[in-house]
GROMACS .gro file of C-alpha atoms in nm:
model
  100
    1UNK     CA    1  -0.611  -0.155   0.870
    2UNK     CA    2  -0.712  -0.547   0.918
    3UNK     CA    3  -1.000  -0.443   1.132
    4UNK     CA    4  -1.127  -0.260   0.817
    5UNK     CA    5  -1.132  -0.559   0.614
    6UNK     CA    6  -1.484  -0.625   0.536
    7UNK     CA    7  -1.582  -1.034   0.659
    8UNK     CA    8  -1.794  -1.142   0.330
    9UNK     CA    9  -1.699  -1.212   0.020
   10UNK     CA   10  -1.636  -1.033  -0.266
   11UNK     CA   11  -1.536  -0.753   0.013
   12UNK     CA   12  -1.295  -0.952   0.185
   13UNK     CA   13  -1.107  -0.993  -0.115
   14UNK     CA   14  -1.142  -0.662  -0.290
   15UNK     CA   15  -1.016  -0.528   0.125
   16UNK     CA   16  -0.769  -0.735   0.161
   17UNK     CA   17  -0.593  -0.688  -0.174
   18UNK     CA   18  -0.622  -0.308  -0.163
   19UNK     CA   19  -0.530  -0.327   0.201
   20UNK     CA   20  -0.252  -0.495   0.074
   21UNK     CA   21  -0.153  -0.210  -0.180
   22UNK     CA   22  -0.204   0.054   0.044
   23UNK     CA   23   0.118  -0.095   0.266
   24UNK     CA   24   0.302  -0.137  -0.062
   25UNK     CA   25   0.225   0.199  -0.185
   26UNK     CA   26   0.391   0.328   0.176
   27UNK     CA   27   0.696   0.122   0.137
   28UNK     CA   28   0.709   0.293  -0.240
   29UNK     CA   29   0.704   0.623  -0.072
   30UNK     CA   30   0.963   0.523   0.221
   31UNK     CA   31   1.237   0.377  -0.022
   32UNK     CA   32   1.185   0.717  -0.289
   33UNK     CA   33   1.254   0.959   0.058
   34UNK     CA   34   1.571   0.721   0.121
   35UNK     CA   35   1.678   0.740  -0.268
   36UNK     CA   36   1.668   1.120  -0.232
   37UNK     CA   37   1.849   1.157   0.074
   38UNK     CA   38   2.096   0.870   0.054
   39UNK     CA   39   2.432   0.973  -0.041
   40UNK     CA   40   2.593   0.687  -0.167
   41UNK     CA   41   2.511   0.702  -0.542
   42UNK     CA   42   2.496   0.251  -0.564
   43UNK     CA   43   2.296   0.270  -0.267
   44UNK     CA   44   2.033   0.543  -0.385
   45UNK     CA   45   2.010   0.307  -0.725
   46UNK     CA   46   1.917   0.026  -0.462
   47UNK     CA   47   1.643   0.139  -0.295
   48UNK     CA   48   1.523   0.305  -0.685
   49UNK     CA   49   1.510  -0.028  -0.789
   50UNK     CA   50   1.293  -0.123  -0.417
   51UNK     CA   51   1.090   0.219  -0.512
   52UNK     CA   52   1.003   0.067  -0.832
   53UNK     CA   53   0.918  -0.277  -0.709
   54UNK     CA   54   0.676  -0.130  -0.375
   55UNK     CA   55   0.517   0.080  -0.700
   56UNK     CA   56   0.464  -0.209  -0.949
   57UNK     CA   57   0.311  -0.410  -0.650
   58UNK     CA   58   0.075  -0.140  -0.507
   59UNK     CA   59  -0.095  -0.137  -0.893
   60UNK     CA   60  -0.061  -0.529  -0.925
   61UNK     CA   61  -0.292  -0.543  -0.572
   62UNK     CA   62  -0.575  -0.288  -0.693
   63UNK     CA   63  -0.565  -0.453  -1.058
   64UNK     CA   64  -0.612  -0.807  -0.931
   65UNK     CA   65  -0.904  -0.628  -0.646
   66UNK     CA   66  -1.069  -0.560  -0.966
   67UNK     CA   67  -1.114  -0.889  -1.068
   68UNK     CA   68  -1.359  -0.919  -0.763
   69UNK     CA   69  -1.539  -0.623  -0.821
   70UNK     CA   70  -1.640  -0.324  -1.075
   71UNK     CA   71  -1.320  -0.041  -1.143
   72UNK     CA   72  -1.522   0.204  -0.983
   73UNK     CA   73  -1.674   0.000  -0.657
   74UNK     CA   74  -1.288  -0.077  -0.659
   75UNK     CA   75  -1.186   0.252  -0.674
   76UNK     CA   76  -1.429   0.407  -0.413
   77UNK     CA   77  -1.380   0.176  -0.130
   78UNK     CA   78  -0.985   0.256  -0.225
   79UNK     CA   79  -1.006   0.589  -0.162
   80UNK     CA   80  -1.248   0.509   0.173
   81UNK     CA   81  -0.928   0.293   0.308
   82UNK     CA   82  -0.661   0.568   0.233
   83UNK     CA   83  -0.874   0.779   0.400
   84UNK     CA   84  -0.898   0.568   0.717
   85UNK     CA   85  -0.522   0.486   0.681
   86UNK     CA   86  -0.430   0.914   0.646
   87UNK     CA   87  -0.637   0.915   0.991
   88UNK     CA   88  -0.412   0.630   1.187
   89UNK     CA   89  -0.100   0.790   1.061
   90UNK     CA   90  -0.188   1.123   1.185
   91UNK     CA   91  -0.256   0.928   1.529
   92UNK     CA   92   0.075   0.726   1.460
   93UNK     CA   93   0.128   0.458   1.670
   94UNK     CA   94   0.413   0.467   1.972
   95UNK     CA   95   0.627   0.160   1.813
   96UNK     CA   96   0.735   0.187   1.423
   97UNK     CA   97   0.609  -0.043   1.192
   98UNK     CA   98   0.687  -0.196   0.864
   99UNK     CA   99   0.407  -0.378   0.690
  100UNK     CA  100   0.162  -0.456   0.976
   0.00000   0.00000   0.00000
């Protein structure tokens, strides 16, 4: 996803933020499958609390990218980088990875 990251600024920024949310929104989707399939009832709490943090974070990164750039140039190049990212997860990648 860093190779996507455009090198001038505004870009840069607006990329690297929503980059940035992109992994976050991930980890928000990894800790909701544990929370449903967990059994221990403290321990599906725990990673609802972690679901709602990775959440809160993924809209805190594409609110601040919009501080570099119009809602809807923000928007757009969002959707262009989930895109890209639903294309390298298809691929995968033959080691697991946690926000790289």
């Amino acid at each position: 996803m860093n190779e996507l990251v455009r090198k001038l600024e505004p870009g840069k920024a607006v990329d690297r933020l929503l980059v940035a949310g992109l992994i976050e929104a991930r980890s928000c989707e990894r800790f909701d499958l544990l929370r449903q399939h967990v059994q221990d009832a403290e321990l599906a709490a725990f990673y609802g609390s972690l679901f709602e943090s990775e959440a809160r974070h993924h809209s805190t990164y594409v609110r601040l990218a919009k501080l570099f750039a119009k809602d809807e140039v923000v928007d757009k190049r969002l959707d262009e980088l989930a895109a890209t990212e639903a294309e390298i997860i298809a691929v995968g990648d033959v080691l697991p990875r946690m926000h790289s």
